Each structure stands twice: as structure tokens, then as C-alpha cells.
Amino acid sequence: GENVEQHPSTLSVQEGDSAVIKCTYSDSASNYFPWYKQELGKGPQLIIDIRSNVGEKKDQRIAVTLNKTAKHFSLHITETQPEDSAVYFCAAKKTNFGNEKLTFGTGTRLTIIP
Amino acid sequence: NAGVTQTPKFRVLKTGQSMTLLCAQDMNHEYMYWYRQDPGMGLRLIHYSVGEGTTAKGEVPDGYNVSRLKKQNFLLGLESAAPSQTSVYFCASSYDPATDTQYFGPGTRLTVL
């Protein structure tokens, strides 16, 4: 089955700087890659996703890039703010296979230092 | 819409006791999931359901049972709790079987002594 590795496990950045979280996946057939944000005491929430037919997607201060050849994708957060502090999870899925489920990475705890 | 709700929010059990966690969603989603979240291990799928009356095993199903008698509810049962089942449990639902975009509940923190 699919295996998703996520790095780093913890990340601290100064407020206003950029943060980058990277994930690699093992199954070249995976074609859907969402990112979830989990705030303290809450469930994960989808913040952005990308499909394999595009290389980059942006939504205000967050962006995701995908390198299909290398089988890795990254989350970029620019101009970080204190409310960006959370645990972030990447995930991967093969959408053409009905029984396949999302496979999650192990998470990155991002801390924004004021 | 309340989205996905979970009850209870917290629970402490003794080894060998049983309990049921309830998940409810008001979005008319077909797909529902139960995950456990442990430090350093991310989200691991316990069981899932692709519709009312159906259930299937996920990555870590041992020690758990589930039922989906109504489309909006998905129950997770622990018949004989063990300390290894101490975890935070999340329920999620999805409407799109292709992308499987999932909407999560707030979680249940379970401690087994």
C-alpha cells in the first residue's frame, strides 16, 4: 500500500518568515494530495489540496507544490502569523481506485515565534 | 449545520471495561471513518463505512467493532478496553469517493487505566 513520509516532525519559525513542510509518497499511481491543519484540541481541517495534473496551487499565503517524478509534494506558508501554529498533515490517495483510502503522513508541529 | 460531532469528548476506562463512541454527521455524507491519533504516528484508520449498513476494516481494526445502522451515525465500540487503546479518536465523513475529502469531528480523548 501507499506510504507517506513527512518532514520535519517539528518546525519553529519567526513570525513573518516562511515555513516549508515536505512529504514523499511511494505509490506513483497516487494523484490526489490534500493538506490538513489541526489546531490544539480540534480535529484536522482541509486547508489546500492538489491533483497530479498541476504542479502548483496557491491560496493566499499558502501554496502546495508537487513533483510527480520525484514523488514529493510540499506545503509553503509565507508571512507566517501566530494563528498558523498547529499540526499539519499531508495525505495521498489514488482517486481511480474505488477501495483506496487516504494515507496520512505523521504530522508536523509548526510553532510560530512572535 | 453542526458538521461532524462526537460524544463523549473525554472518557476514562478501566482495563476490561467496554464503551461506545458515537459519531454523527448532518451533511448527508455516504462515507464515514474512525481514526486513532497517537503521538508520532499520525492518523491511523480503524474502520470505515461506504454507506448505511456497511462497514470495513482499516489499518488497525483489532479490538474495535463498528456499526452504521443509520446513514448519519457511525458507532465505534471497544468490547474489552486495553491500555494500548489509550488514544485520541477522530471520526470523519466524506461525500466524494474520488478525492475522499474528509471532514473531521473534534475528537474523543480516551484513557484506559
GROMACS .gro file of C-alpha atoms in nm:
model
  227
    1GLY     CA    1   0.000   0.000   0.000
    2GLU     CA    2   0.081   0.367  -0.006
    3ASN     CA    3   0.340   0.505   0.238
    4VAL     CA    4   0.365   0.878   0.310
    5GLU     CA    5   0.665   1.023   0.490
    6GLN     CA    6   0.655   1.376   0.630
    7HIS     CA    7   0.939   1.603   0.742
    8PRO     CA    8   1.021   1.772   0.966
    9SER     CA    9   0.826   1.647   1.266
   10THR     CA   10   0.864   1.985   1.437
   11LEU     CA   11   0.935   2.326   1.292
   12SER     CA   12   0.975   2.665   1.457
   13VAL     CA   13   0.988   2.986   1.255
   14GLN     CA   14   0.990   3.354   1.338
   15GLU     CA   15   0.667   3.537   1.274
   16GLY     CA   16   0.674   3.680   0.925
   17ASP     CA   17   0.916   3.419   0.790
   18SER     CA   18   0.821   3.132   0.560
   19ALA     CA   19   0.764   2.769   0.657
   20VAL     CA   20   0.803   2.465   0.433
   21ILE     CA   21   0.684   2.111   0.510
   22LYS     CA   22   0.774   1.825   0.280
   23CYS     CA   23   0.612   1.488   0.211
   24THR     CA   24   0.713   1.195  -0.006
   25TYR     CA   25   0.487   0.916  -0.127
   26SER     CA   26   0.565   0.569  -0.251
   27ASP     CA   27   0.288   0.482  -0.496
   28SER     CA   28   0.331   0.654  -0.832
   29ALA     CA   29  -0.041   0.599  -0.902
   30SER     CA   30  -0.140   0.840  -0.623
   31ASN     CA   31  -0.291   1.151  -0.779
   32TYR     CA   32  -0.462   1.349  -0.504
   33PHE     CA   33  -0.271   1.525  -0.226
   34PRO     CA   34  -0.454   1.719   0.047
   35TRP     CA   35  -0.310   1.906   0.342
   36TYR     CA   36  -0.485   1.926   0.677
   37LYS     CA   37  -0.433   2.167   0.967
   38GLN     CA   38  -0.507   2.055   1.321
   39GLU     CA   39  -0.533   2.321   1.588
   40LEU     CA   40  -0.496   2.231   1.953
   41GLY     CA   41  -0.793   2.034   2.080
   42LYS     CA   42  -0.964   2.018   1.742
   43GLY     CA   43  -0.997   1.779   1.452
   44PRO     CA   44  -0.796   1.821   1.130
   45GLN     CA   45  -0.934   2.059   0.869
   46LEU     CA   46  -0.858   2.062   0.499
   47ILE     CA   47  -0.663   2.376   0.404
   48ILE     CA   48  -0.549   2.306   0.049
   49ASP     CA   49  -0.521   2.019  -0.195
   50ILE     CA   50  -0.359   1.947  -0.529
   51ARG     CA   51  -0.417   1.695  -0.803
   52SER     CA   52  -0.146   1.538  -1.012
   53ASN     CA   53  -0.237   1.728  -1.327
   54VAL     CA   54  -0.098   2.055  -1.181
   55GLY     CA   55   0.240   2.138  -1.035
   56GLU     CA   56   0.145   2.420  -0.800
   57LYS     CA   57  -0.160   2.566  -0.632
   58LYS     CA   58  -0.189   2.881  -0.422
   59ASP     CA   59  -0.446   3.016  -0.181
   60GLN     CA   60  -0.343   3.348  -0.029
   61ARG     CA   61  -0.045   3.277   0.199
   62ILE     CA   62  -0.036   2.902   0.146
   63ALA     CA   63   0.079   2.708  -0.156
   64VAL     CA   64   0.143   2.347  -0.241
   65THR     CA   65   0.389   2.218  -0.499
   66LEU     CA   66   0.401   1.871  -0.649
   67ASN     CA   67   0.689   1.690  -0.817
   68LYS     CA   68   0.547   1.371  -0.967
   69THR     CA   69   0.881   1.248  -1.094
   70ALA     CA   70   1.039   1.264  -0.752
   71LYS     CA   71   0.713   1.167  -0.580
   72HIS     CA   72   0.716   1.450  -0.333
   73PHE     CA   73   0.495   1.746  -0.250
   74SER     CA   74   0.540   2.041  -0.019
   75LEU     CA   75   0.336   2.293   0.175
   76HIS     CA   76   0.461   2.651   0.177
   77ILE     CA   77   0.331   2.912   0.420
   78THR     CA   78   0.453   3.268   0.365
   79GLU     CA   79   0.438   3.565   0.604
   80THR     CA   80   0.363   3.334   0.893
   81GLN     CA   81   0.135   3.452   1.172
   82PRO     CA   82   0.075   3.322   1.526
   83GLU     CA   83  -0.251   3.159   1.415
   84ASP     CA   84  -0.052   2.937   1.178
   85SER     CA   85   0.078   2.747   1.482
   86ALA     CA   86  -0.073   2.399   1.454
   87VAL     CA   87  -0.001   2.042   1.346
   88TYR     CA   88  -0.007   1.993   0.970
   89PHE     CA   89  -0.074   1.660   0.798
   90CYS     CA   90  -0.017   1.569   0.438
   91ALA     CA   91  -0.200   1.282   0.271
   92ALA     CA   92  -0.210   1.095  -0.058
   93LYS     CA   93  -0.469   0.893  -0.246
   94LYS     CA   94  -0.530   0.715  -0.573
   95THR     CA   95  -0.864   0.850  -0.689
   96ASN     CA   96  -0.907   0.599  -0.967
   97PHE     CA   97  -0.919   0.305  -0.729
   98GLY     CA   98  -1.254   0.278  -0.554
   99ASN     CA   99  -1.134   0.097  -0.242
  100GLU     CA  100  -0.827   0.308  -0.179
  101LYS     CA  101  -0.832   0.543   0.119
  102LEU     CA  102  -0.635   0.849   0.219
  103THR     CA  103  -0.294   0.771   0.363
  104PHE     CA  104  -0.170   1.035   0.608
  105GLY     CA  105   0.178   1.146   0.697
  106THR     CA  106   0.284   1.153   1.062
  107GLY     CA  107   0.238   1.528   1.103
  108THR     CA  108   0.450   1.840   1.154
  109ARG     CA  109   0.409   2.058   1.460
  110LEU     CA  110   0.462   2.416   1.343
  111THR     CA  111   0.532   2.683   1.605
  112ILE     CA  112   0.539   3.050   1.510
  113ILE     CA  113   0.765   3.252   1.737
  114PRO     CA  114   0.633   3.606   1.795
  115ASN     CA  115  -2.504   2.264   1.011
  116ALA     CA  116  -2.318   2.112   1.304
  117GLY     CA  117  -2.094   1.913   1.069
  118VAL     CA  118  -1.938   1.612   1.242
  119THR     CA  119  -1.996   1.572   1.615
  120GLN     CA  120  -1.853   1.318   1.856
  121THR     CA  121  -1.961   1.207   2.201
  122PRO     CA  122  -1.821   1.187   2.456
  123LYS     CA  123  -1.531   1.436   2.445
  124PHE     CA  124  -1.337   1.264   2.723
  125ARG     CA  125  -1.358   0.924   2.889
  126VAL     CA  126  -1.153   0.724   3.135
  127LEU     CA  127  -1.197   0.347   3.141
  128LYS     CA  128  -1.052   0.065   3.344
  129THR     CA  129  -0.892  -0.229   3.165
  130GLY     CA  130  -1.161  -0.472   3.054
  131GLN     CA  131  -1.447  -0.223   3.050
  132SER     CA  132  -1.647  -0.158   2.737
  133MET     CA  133  -1.775   0.158   2.578
  134THR     CA  134  -1.919   0.303   2.260
  135LEU     CA  135  -1.813   0.623   2.088
  136LEU     CA  136  -2.078   0.796   1.883
  137CYS     CA  137  -2.017   0.994   1.566
  138ALA     CA  138  -2.293   1.189   1.395
  139GLN     CA  139  -2.289   1.396   1.076
  140ASP     CA  140  -2.561   1.615   0.930
  141MET     CA  141  -2.411   1.661   0.583
  142ASN     CA  142  -2.573   1.353   0.427
  143HIS     CA  143  -2.231   1.202   0.358
  144GLU     CA  144  -2.211   0.842   0.247
  145TYR     CA  145  -1.861   0.770   0.373
  146MET     CA  146  -1.762   0.769   0.739
  147TYR     CA  147  -1.437   0.682   0.915
  148TRP     CA  148  -1.286   0.618   1.255
  149TYR     CA  149  -0.920   0.706   1.318
  150ARG     CA  150  -0.695   0.695   1.616
  151GLN     CA  151  -0.422   0.951   1.667
  152ASP     CA  152  -0.113   0.869   1.868
  153PRO     CA  153   0.199   1.083   1.916
  154GLY     CA  154   0.440   1.046   1.624
  155MET     CA  155   0.212   0.811   1.434
  156GLY     CA  156  -0.030   1.044   1.265
  157LEU     CA  157  -0.383   0.930   1.187
  158ARG     CA  158  -0.442   0.559   1.154
  159LEU     CA  159  -0.765   0.425   1.008
  160ILE     CA  160  -0.952   0.181   1.233
  161HIS     CA  161  -1.272   0.109   1.039
  162TYR     CA  162  -1.476   0.282   0.775
  163SER     CA  163  -1.816   0.267   0.608
  164VAL     CA  164  -1.915   0.339   0.249
  165GLY     CA  165  -2.285   0.361   0.327
  166GLU     CA  166  -2.564   0.273   0.565
  167GLY     CA  167  -2.541  -0.089   0.675
  168THR     CA  168  -2.183  -0.137   0.553
  169THR     CA  169  -1.853  -0.146   0.741
  170ALA     CA  170  -1.496  -0.240   0.651
  171LYS     CA  171  -1.164  -0.282   0.827
  172GLY     CA  172  -0.893  -0.022   0.810
  173GLU     CA  173  -0.528  -0.033   0.907
  174VAL     CA  174  -0.568  -0.108   1.281
  175PRO     CA  175  -0.907  -0.278   1.338
  176ASP     CA  176  -0.818  -0.525   1.614
  177GLY     CA  177  -1.000  -0.469   1.943
  178TYR     CA  178  -1.268  -0.246   1.785
  179ASN     CA  179  -1.609  -0.301   1.630
  180VAL     CA  180  -1.830  -0.059   1.439
  181SER     CA  181  -2.186  -0.026   1.323
  182ARG     CA  182  -2.362   0.201   1.073
  183LEU     CA  183  -2.732   0.140   1.127
  184LYS     CA  184  -2.826   0.491   1.018
  185LYS     CA  185  -2.659   0.697   0.746
  186GLN     CA  186  -2.585   0.985   0.981
  187ASN     CA  187  -2.434   0.779   1.265
  188PHE     CA  188  -2.120   0.569   1.293
  189LEU     CA  189  -2.051   0.393   1.623
  190LEU     CA  190  -1.714   0.267   1.744
  191GLY     CA  191  -1.715   0.003   2.017
  192LEU     CA  192  -1.446  -0.125   2.247
  193GLU     CA  193  -1.558  -0.458   2.392
  194SER     CA  194  -1.273  -0.503   2.642
  195ALA     CA  195  -1.058  -0.193   2.670
  196ALA     CA  196  -0.681  -0.224   2.698
  197PRO     CA  197  -0.419   0.039   2.791
  198SER     CA  198  -0.290   0.022   2.432
  199GLN     CA  199  -0.621   0.175   2.324
  200THR     CA  200  -0.545   0.496   2.510
  201SER     CA  201  -0.559   0.749   2.229
  202VAL     CA  202  -0.749   1.035   2.071
  203TYR     CA  203  -1.021   0.907   1.840
  204PHE     CA  204  -1.145   1.105   1.542
  205CYS     CA  205  -1.446   1.046   1.327
  206ALA     CA  206  -1.464   1.183   0.974
  207SER     CA  207  -1.711   1.184   0.688
  208SER     CA  208  -1.681   1.231   0.313
  209TYR     CA  209  -1.914   1.285   0.018
  210ASP     CA  210  -1.671   1.245  -0.268
  211PRO     CA  211  -1.548   0.887  -0.316
  212ALA     CA  212  -1.289   1.002  -0.571
  213THR     CA  213  -1.094   1.257  -0.371
  214ASP     CA  214  -1.223   1.132  -0.037
  215THR     CA  215  -1.203   1.483   0.108
  216GLN     CA  216  -1.276   1.424   0.471
  217TYR     CA  217  -1.443   1.639   0.735
  218PHE     CA  218  -1.334   1.562   1.088
  219GLY     CA  219  -1.507   1.578   1.423
  220PRO     CA  220  -1.347   1.737   1.731
  221GLY     CA  221  -1.219   1.408   1.875
  222THR     CA  222  -1.263   1.192   2.184
  223ARG     CA  223  -0.977   1.156   2.428
  224LEU     CA  224  -0.985   0.808   2.580
  225THR     CA  225  -0.765   0.691   2.863
  226VAL     CA  226  -0.758   0.325   2.965
  227LEU     CA  227  -0.607   0.258   3.305
   0.00000   0.00000   0.00000
